[in-house]
CSV table of C-alpha atoms in Angstrom, one decimal:
chain,number,residue,atom,x,y,z
Q,61,MET,CA,0.0,0.0,0.0
Q,62,LYS,CA,1.4,3.4,-1.0
Q,63,ILE,CA,1.5,6.1,1.6
Q,64,SER,CA,1.5,9.7,0.5
Q,65,ILE,CA,4.2,12.1,1.6
Q,66,LYS,CA,1.6,14.1,3.3
Q,67,THR,CA,0.7,11.2,5.5
Q,68,ARG,CA,4.3,10.4,6.1
Q,69,ILE,CA,5.0,13.9,7.4
Q,70,TRP,CA,1.9,13.8,9.6
Q,71,LEU,CA,3.0,10.4,11.0
Q,72,LEU,CA,6.5,11.8,11.6
Q,73,GLY,CA,4.9,14.7,13.6
Q,74,LEU,CA,2.8,12.3,15.5
Q,75,VAL,CA,5.8,10.1,16.5
Q,76,SER,CA,7.8,13.2,17.4
Q,77,LEU,CA,4.9,14.5,19.6
Q,78,THR,CA,4.5,11.2,21.3
Q,79,GLY,CA,8.2,11.0,22.0
Q,80,ILE,CA,8.3,14.5,23.5
Q,81,LEU,CA,5.2,13.8,25.6
Q,82,LEU,CA,6.9,10.7,26.9
Q,83,VAL,CA,10.1,12.6,27.8
Q,84,LEU,CA,8.0,15.2,29.6
Q,85,ALA,CA,6.2,12.6,31.6
Q,86,ILE,CA,9.5,10.9,32.6
Q,87,GLN,CA,11.1,14.3,33.5
Q,88,TYR,CA,8.1,15.3,35.6
Q,89,HIS,CA,8.1,12.0,37.5
Q,90,VAL,CA,11.9,12.0,38.2
Q,91,SER,CA,12.0,15.7,39.1
Q,92,SER,CA,9.0,15.4,41.4
Q,93,GLU,CA,10.9,12.7,43.3
Q,94,VAL,CA,14.0,14.8,43.6
Q,95,LEU,CA,12.0,17.8,44.8
Q,96,ALA,CA,10.2,15.6,47.4
Q,97,GLU,CA,13.5,14.2,48.6
Q,98,ASN,CA,15.0,17.6,49.1
Q,99,ALA,CA,11.9,18.9,50.9
Q,100,GLU,CA,12.0,15.8,53.2
Q,101,MET,CA,15.6,16.6,54.1
Q,102,VAL,CA,14.8,20.2,55.0
Q,103,ASP,CA,11.9,18.9,57.1
Q,104,ARG,CA,14.0,16.3,58.9
Q,105,LEU,CA,16.6,19.0,59.7
Q,106,GLU,CA,13.9,21.2,61.1
Q,107,GLN,CA,12.6,18.4,63.3
Q,108,THR,CA,16.1,17.6,64.4
Q,109,ASP,CA,16.6,21.2,65.4
Q,110,ARG,CA,13.5,21.3,67.5
Q,111,LEU,CA,14.4,18.0,69.2
Q,112,SER,CA,18.1,19.0,69.9
Q,113,ARG,CA,17.0,22.3,71.4
Q,114,LEU,CA,14.5,20.4,73.7
Q,115,ALA,CA,17.2,17.9,74.6
Q,116,HIS,CA,19.6,20.7,75.6
Q,117,GLU,CA,17.0,22.3,77.9
Q,118,LEU,CA,16.0,18.9,79.4
Q,119,GLN,CA,19.7,18.2,80.1
Q,120,ARG,CA,20.0,21.5,82.0
Q,121,GLU,CA,16.8,20.8,83.9
Q,122,ARG,CA,18.0,17.3,84.8
Q,123,GLY,CA,21.3,18.8,86.1
Q,124,LEU,CA,19.5,21.4,88.2
Q,125,SER,CA,17.0,19.0,89.5
Q,126,SER,CA,19.9,16.7,90.7
Q,127,ALA,CA,21.7,19.7,92.2
Q,128,PHE,CA,18.6,20.9,94.1
Q,129,LEU,CA,17.8,17.4,95.5
Q,130,SER,CA,21.4,17.0,96.7
Q,131,GLN,CA,21.8,20.6,98.1
Q,132,ARG,CA,18.2,21.7,98.9
Q,133,GLU,CA,19.1,25.3,98.4
Q,134,GLU,CA,16.4,27.9,97.5
Q,135,SER,CA,18.8,29.6,95.0
Q,136,VAL,CA,19.2,26.4,93.1
Q,137,HIS,CA,15.4,25.9,93.2
Q,138,ALA,CA,14.8,29.4,91.8
Q,139,GLU,CA,17.2,28.6,88.9
Q,140,LEU,CA,15.4,25.3,88.4
Q,141,ARG,CA,12.0,27.0,88.1
Q,142,ALA,CA,13.4,29.4,85.5
Q,143,GLN,CA,14.8,26.4,83.6
Q,144,ARG,CA,11.5,24.7,83.6
Q,145,LEU,CA,10.0,27.6,81.7
Q,146,ALA,CA,12.8,27.3,79.0
Q,147,THR,CA,12.0,23.6,78.7
Q,148,ASP,CA,8.3,24.2,78.4
Q,149,HIS,CA,9.0,26.7,75.6
Q,150,ARG,CA,10.9,24.0,73.6
Q,151,VAL,CA,8.1,21.4,74.3
Q,152,ASP,CA,5.5,23.9,72.8
Q,153,ASN,CA,7.6,24.1,69.6
Q,154,LEU,CA,7.2,20.4,68.9
Q,155,ASP,CA,4.5,19.1,66.7
Q,156,ALA,CA,1.8,16.7,67.9
Q,157,ARG,CA,3.6,13.6,66.5
Q,158,GLN,CA,6.8,14.5,68.3
Q,159,ARG,CA,5.1,15.2,71.6
Q,160,GLY,CA,3.3,11.9,71.4
Q,161,ALA,CA,6.4,10.0,70.5
Q,162,LEU,CA,8.5,11.2,73.5
Q,163,ALA,CA,8.0,9.0,76.5
Q,164,GLY,CA,7.6,10.8,79.9
Q,165,LEU,CA,6.5,14.2,78.7
Q,166,ALA,CA,3.0,13.6,79.9
Q,167,SER,CA,4.1,12.8,83.4
Q,168,MET,CA,6.8,15.6,83.7
Q,169,ALA,CA,4.5,17.9,85.6
Q,170,ALA,CA,4.0,15.4,88.4
Q,171,MET,CA,7.8,14.7,88.5
Q,172,ARG,CA,8.5,18.4,88.9
Q,173,GLU,CA,6.2,18.6,91.8
Q,174,ARG,CA,7.9,15.8,93.6
Q,175,VAL,CA,11.3,17.3,92.9
Q,176,SER,CA,10.2,20.7,94.3
Q,177,ARG,CA,9.0,19.0,97.4
Q,178,ALA,CA,12.3,17.0,97.6
Q,179,GLU,CA,10.5,13.7,97.8
Q,180,LEU,CA,12.9,11.9,95.5
Q,181,GLU,CA,16.3,10.4,95.5
Q,182,THR,CA,18.6,12.2,93.0
Q,183,THR,CA,19.0,9.0,90.9
Q,184,VAL,CA,15.2,8.7,90.4
Q,185,ALA,CA,14.8,12.2,89.0
Q,186,PHE,CA,18.0,11.7,86.9
Q,187,ASN,CA,16.7,8.5,85.4
Q,188,PHE,CA,13.3,10.1,84.7
Q,189,TYR,CA,14.9,12.8,82.5
Q,190,THR,CA,17.3,10.4,81.0
Q,191,GLU,CA,14.5,8.2,79.8
Q,192,ILE,CA,12.9,11.2,78.0
Q,193,LEU,CA,16.3,12.1,76.5
Q,194,SER,CA,16.7,8.5,75.3
Q,195,SER,CA,13.4,8.7,73.4
Q,196,ILE,CA,14.6,12.0,71.8
Q,197,LEU,CA,17.8,10.4,70.7
Q,198,ALA,CA,15.9,7.5,69.3
Q,199,ASP,CA,13.7,9.8,67.2
Q,200,VAL,CA,16.8,11.7,66.0
Q,201,THR,CA,18.4,8.4,65.0
Q,202,ARG,CA,15.2,7.3,63.2
Q,203,MET,CA,15.2,10.4,61.1
Q,204,ALA,CA,18.9,10.1,60.3
Q,205,ASN,CA,18.5,6.4,59.3
Q,206,ALA,CA,15.4,7.1,57.1
Q,207,PRO,CA,15.8,5.4,53.7
Q,208,GLY,CA,16.8,7.6,50.7
Q,209,ALA,CA,19.8,8.6,48.6
Q,210,HIS,CA,20.0,12.2,49.4
Q,211,PRO,CA,23.6,13.4,49.3
Q,212,MET,CA,23.3,15.0,52.8
Q,213,ARG,CA,22.1,11.8,54.5
Q,214,SER,CA,25.5,11.0,55.9
Q,215,ASP,CA,25.8,14.6,57.3
Q,216,LEU,CA,22.6,14.2,59.1
Q,217,PHE,CA,23.8,10.9,60.5
Q,218,ALA,CA,27.0,12.5,61.7
Q,219,HIS,CA,25.0,15.3,63.4
Q,220,ALA,CA,22.8,12.7,65.2
Q,221,GLY,CA,26.1,11.3,66.5
Q,222,LEU,CA,27.1,14.7,67.8
Q,223,ILE,CA,23.8,14.9,69.8
Q,224,HIS,CA,24.4,11.5,71.2
Q,225,ALA,CA,28.0,12.3,72.2
Q,226,LYS,CA,26.9,15.4,74.1
Q,227,GLU,CA,24.3,13.4,76.0
Q,228,TYR,CA,26.8,10.7,77.0
Q,229,LEU,CA,29.3,13.2,78.2
Q,230,GLY,CA,26.6,14.8,80.3
Q,231,GLN,CA,25.8,11.4,81.8
Q,232,ALA,CA,29.5,10.9,82.5
Q,233,ARG,CA,29.5,14.2,84.3
Q,234,ALA,CA,26.8,13.1,86.6
Q,235,GLY,CA,28.6,9.8,87.1
Q,236,LEU,CA,31.7,11.7,88.4
Q,237,ALA,CA,29.6,13.0,91.3
Q,238,ALA,CA,29.4,9.4,92.6
Q,239,ALA,CA,33.1,8.6,92.1
Q,240,PRO,CA,34.6,6.6,94.9
Q,241,ALA,CA,37.3,8.1,97.1
Q,242,ALA,CA,40.8,8.5,95.7
Q,243,ARG,CA,42.9,5.4,95.4
Q,244,ARG,CA,39.8,3.2,95.8
Q,245,ILE,CA,38.5,1.3,92.8
Q,246,ASP,CA,34.8,0.5,92.6
Q,247,PRO,CA,34.4,-2.1,89.8
Q,248,ALA,CA,30.6,-1.3,89.4
Q,249,TRP,CA,31.3,2.4,89.1
Q,250,VAL,CA,34.2,1.9,86.7
Q,251,ALA,CA,32.0,-0.4,84.5
Q,252,ALA,CA,29.1,2.1,84.4
Q,253,MET,CA,31.5,5.0,83.6
Q,254,GLY,CA,33.3,2.8,81.0
Q,255,ARG,CA,30.0,2.2,79.2
Q,256,LEU,CA,29.3,5.9,79.0
Q,257,VAL,CA,32.8,6.9,78.0
Q,258,GLY,CA,32.7,4.1,75.3
Q,259,LEU,CA,29.5,5.4,73.9
Q,260,PHE,CA,30.8,9.0,73.9
Q,261,GLU,CA,34.0,8.0,72.1
Q,262,SER,CA,32.3,5.8,69.6
Q,263,HIS,CA,29.9,8.6,68.6
Q,264,LEU,CA,32.9,10.9,68.2
Q,265,ASP,CA,34.4,8.4,65.8
Q,266,LEU,CA,31.0,8.2,64.0
Q,267,ILE,CA,31.0,12.0,63.5
Q,268,LEU,CA,34.6,12.0,62.2
Q,269,ARG,CA,33.7,9.1,59.8
Q,270,ASP,CA,30.5,10.5,58.3
Q,271,ALA,CA,30.8,14.2,58.6
Q,272,ASN,CA,31.5,16.4,55.6
Q,273,PRO,CA,35.0,17.9,55.4
Q,274,ALA,CA,34.0,21.3,57.0
Q,275,LEU,CA,32.3,19.7,60.0
Q,276,LYS,CA,35.0,17.1,60.4
Q,277,GLU,CA,37.7,19.9,60.5
Q,278,ALA,CA,35.6,21.9,63.0
Q,279,MET,CA,35.1,18.7,65.2
Q,280,LEU,CA,38.8,18.0,65.2
Q,281,ALA,CA,39.5,21.6,66.3
Q,282,ALA,CA,36.9,21.3,69.1
Q,283,LEU,CA,38.5,18.2,70.4
Q,284,ARG,CA,41.8,20.0,70.7
Q,285,GLU,CA,40.2,22.9,72.7
Q,286,PRO,CA,41.4,23.0,76.4
Q,287,GLU,CA,37.9,22.5,77.7
Q,288,MET,CA,37.5,19.2,75.9
Q,289,VAL,CA,41.0,18.0,76.6
Q,290,SER,CA,40.4,18.8,80.3
Q,291,ALA,CA,37.1,17.0,80.4
Q,292,ARG,CA,38.4,13.8,78.9
Q,293,HIS,CA,41.5,13.9,81.1
Q,294,ILE,CA,39.5,14.3,84.3
Q,295,ILE,CA,37.2,11.4,83.4
Q,296,ALA,CA,40.0,9.0,82.4
Q,297,GLU,CA,42.1,9.8,85.5
Q,298,ALA,CA,39.2,9.5,87.9
Q,299,MET,CA,38.3,6.1,86.4
Q,300,ALA,CA,42.0,5.1,87.0
Q,301,GLY,CA,41.6,6.0,90.7
Q,302,ARG,CA,43.9,9.0,90.6
Q,303,THR,CA,43.7,11.6,93.4
Q,304,PRO,CA,42.5,15.2,92.6
Q,305,GLU,CA,46.1,16.3,93.2
Q,306,GLN,CA,47.4,13.8,90.6
Q,307,ILE,CA,44.6,14.9,88.2
Q,308,GLY,CA,45.4,18.6,88.7
Q,309,VAL,CA,41.8,19.7,89.2
Q,310,PRO,CA,40.1,19.9,92.6
Q,311,ARG,CA,37.1,17.5,92.9
Q,312,ARG,CA,34.7,20.4,93.5
Q,313,ASP,CA,35.7,21.7,90.1
Q,314,TRP,CA,35.1,18.5,88.2
Q,315,TYR,CA,31.5,19.2,87.4
Q,316,ALA,CA,32.2,22.7,86.0
Q,317,ALA,CA,35.1,21.4,84.0
Q,318,ILE,CA,33.0,18.7,82.3
Q,319,THR,CA,30.2,21.2,81.8
Q,320,ALA,CA,32.6,23.3,79.8
Q,321,GLY,CA,33.2,20.3,77.5
Q,322,VAL,CA,29.4,19.8,77.2
Q,323,ASP,CA,28.9,23.4,76.3
Q,324,LEU,CA,31.6,23.1,73.7
Q,325,LEU,CA,29.8,20.2,72.1
Q,326,ARG,CA,26.6,22.2,72.2
Q,327,GLU,CA,28.2,25.0,70.2
Q,328,MET,CA,29.4,22.4,67.7
Q,329,GLU,CA,25.9,21.0,67.5
Q,330,ARG,CA,24.4,24.5,66.8
Q,331,TYR,CA,27.1,25.2,64.2
Q,332,SER,CA,26.6,21.9,62.5
Q,333,LEU,CA,22.8,22.3,62.3
Q,334,ILE,CA,23.0,25.9,61.0
Q,335,GLU,CA,25.4,24.8,58.2
Q,336,LEU,CA,23.3,21.7,57.3
Q,337,GLN,CA,20.1,23.7,57.2
Q,338,ALA,CA,21.6,26.4,55.0
Q,339,GLU,CA,23.0,23.7,52.6
Q,340,ALA,CA,19.7,21.8,52.4
Q,341,THR,CA,17.8,25.0,51.7
Q,342,GLN,CA,20.3,26.0,49.1
Q,343,ARG,CA,20.1,22.6,47.4
Q,344,GLN,CA,16.3,22.8,47.4
Q,345,VAL,CA,16.2,26.2,45.8
Q,346,LYS,CA,18.9,25.3,43.3
Q,347,THR,CA,17.2,22.0,42.4
Q,348,ARG,CA,13.8,23.7,42.0
Q,349,ASN,CA,15.3,26.3,39.7
Q,350,GLN,CA,17.1,23.7,37.6
Q,351,ILE,CA,13.9,21.7,37.2
Q,352,LEU,CA,11.8,24.7,36.3
Q,353,LEU,CA,14.4,25.5,33.6
Q,354,GLN,CA,14.3,21.9,32.3
Q,355,ARG,CA,10.5,21.9,32.2
Q,356,GLY,CA,10.5,25.2,30.5
Q,357,ALA,CA,12.9,24.0,27.9
Q,358,LEU,CA,10.9,20.9,27.3
Q,359,LEU,CA,7.7,22.8,27.0
Q,360,HIS,CA,9.3,25.2,24.6
Q,361,TRP,CA,10.6,22.3,22.6
Q,362,ARG,CA,7.1,20.8,22.6
Q,363,PHE,CA,5.2,23.9,21.5
Q,364,GLU,CA,7.9,25.6,19.4
Q,365,PRO,CA,9.3,22.9,17.1
Q,366,THR,CA,6.4,20.6,17.1
Q,367,GLY,CA,3.4,22.8,17.7
Q,368,ALA,CA,2.3,21.7,14.3
Q,369,PRO,CA,3.8,18.5,12.9
Q,370,LEU,CA,4.8,20.1,9.6
Q,371,LYS,CA,7.0,22.6,11.4
Q,372,GLY,CA,9.6,19.9,11.4
Q,373,ALA,CA,9.8,20.2,7.6
Q,374,ARG,CA,12.1,23.2,8.2
Q,375,LEU,CA,14.8,20.5,8.6
Q,376,LEU,CA,14.4,19.6,5.0
Q,377,TRP,CA,16.1,22.7,3.6
Q,378,THR,CA,19.7,21.7,4.0
Q,379,LEU,CA,20.6,20.3,0.6
Q,380,PRO,CA,23.4,22.1,-1.3
Q,381,GLY,CA,22.0,24.6,-3.8
Q,382,SER,CA,18.5,24.6,-2.2
Q,383,ASN,CA,16.8,27.9,-1.6
Q,384,PRO,CA,16.3,29.0,2.0
Q,385,PRO,CA,12.8,28.4,3.3
Q,386,PRO,CA,10.4,31.3,3.5
Q,387,ALA,CA,10.4,33.3,6.7
Q,388,THR,CA,7.0,32.0,7.5
Q,389,LEU,CA,6.6,28.4,6.5
Q,390,PRO,CA,3.0,27.6,5.2
Q,391,LEU,CA,2.5,24.8,7.7
Q,392,ASP,CA,-1.1,24.3,6.7
Q,393,ASP,CA,-0.1,24.1,3.0
Q,394,ILE,CA,1.3,20.6,2.5
Q,395,GLU,CA,1.5,21.1,-1.2
Q,396,GLY,CA,3.5,24.2,-0.7
Q,397,VAL,CA,5.9,22.3,1.4
Q,398,GLU,CA,6.2,19.6,-1.2
Q,399,ARG,CA,6.8,22.1,-4.0
Q,400,ALA,CA,9.5,23.9,-2.0
Q,401,LEU,CA,11.6,20.7,-1.7
Q,402,PRO,CA,14.7,20.9,-3.9
Q,403,GLU,CA,15.3,18.5,-6.8
Q,404,GLY,CA,17.0,15.2,-6.0
Q,405,GLY,CA,15.3,15.2,-2.7
Q,406,ALA,CA,14.6,11.4,-2.8
Q,407,GLY,CA,17.9,10.5,-1.1
Q,408,PHE,CA,17.5,13.5,1.2
Q,409,LEU,CA,14.1,12.3,2.4
Q,410,ARG,CA,15.6,8.8,3.0
Q,411,SER,CA,18.3,10.2,5.3
Q,412,ARG,CA,16.1,12.8,7.1
Q,413,PHE,CA,13.3,10.3,7.9
Q,414,SER,CA,15.8,7.7,9.0
Q,415,ALA,CA,17.7,10.2,11.2
Q,416,LEU,CA,14.6,11.8,12.8
Q,417,ALA,CA,12.3,8.9,13.3
Q,418,GLY,CA,14.4,5.8,12.9
Q,419,TRP,CA,12.3,4.8,9.9
Q,420,SER,CA,13.5,2.9,6.9
Q,421,VAL,CA,11.8,4.7,4.0
Q,422,ASP,CA,10.7,2.2,1.4
Q,423,ALA,CA,10.7,2.6,-2.4
Q,424,SER,CA,7.0,3.3,-2.5
Q,425,ALA,CA,7.4,6.4,-0.4
Q,426,LEU,CA,10.1,7.6,-2.7
Q,427,GLU,CA,8.0,6.9,-5.7
Q,428,VAL,CA,5.2,9.0,-4.2
Q,429,TYR,CA,7.7,11.9,-3.6
Q,430,GLU,CA,9.1,11.6,-7.2
Q,431,GLY,CA,5.6,11.5,-8.7
Q,432,LEU,CA,4.6,14.6,-6.7
Q,433,HIS,CA,7.7,16.5,-7.8
Q,434,ALA,CA,7.3,15.5,-11.5
Q,435,ALA,CA,3.7,16.7,-11.4
């Protein structure tokens, strides 16, 4: 069956249109997934920010609650009441899912009342706050381990390690308050401290392994700071049974020395999160702009070159000696297009149709063209 050149050109346009629509559909699908992945990373970092801020305030409230229960001083209680307001502010910033996922928040008011009345042992209050903090750390770890291939995933995992390291150093600080007398080794205490120190050091290693170069360099610098060197030195020497004189720091100053190390990690935590949030937002904006440009280019390609199938016939005017096409191609005039083709265009049609559509133009199609041209 012979197919006219007019039908061939319309079929070529239809194939081109179908191909472009397919490319558009694939691009929309892939780009939508990329945009959703970037938006999810921004959201995870925002949630991590809220949780880390709450963890910091809870750590402070835990320390002040322990201090009040051990000292029973009104000045400490006044500071504790102020700290509770700061903690409540961070709780209010959580969304409903986060508040529901954190064990112990619902019973915190009752615990505070018992602490204020000094009805508890210090360890009971400490363990209560530690349980809430453990649920926060679990939620942070869950977000860091969420599936996906986002390039910042390892950075978020490293940041989660930093939050864990700060908590374990804080717990080790509390453990020092129960340190046995100098030159006396308590195996149970050493084992408990060894667990906390091991968790602290392992999370430091995790940060240095997974962090980006900038965060890794900042973390290494922080570990060389005098506050961090002193904190790690005091803990290691106390676990070895050294006297305060041998350690070089009076026992009454141990808590403050470890606190300086905790505060240093808090500054690192804030720096890390600010950097990660800025990078994630920048990636999101850059990716969105790139995708909009890609979609615009595809839509331009769709409506400009193939708005009408015959517009592709502009490609036919490339034979040597052929006249340039008119400024406005008569796209609705198929006969005008055919008449404008140069002589000897049979071989040209074969190459053009083969290149553009992957077709093998048969002899009948060339006969149709030659017949049209002879007429």
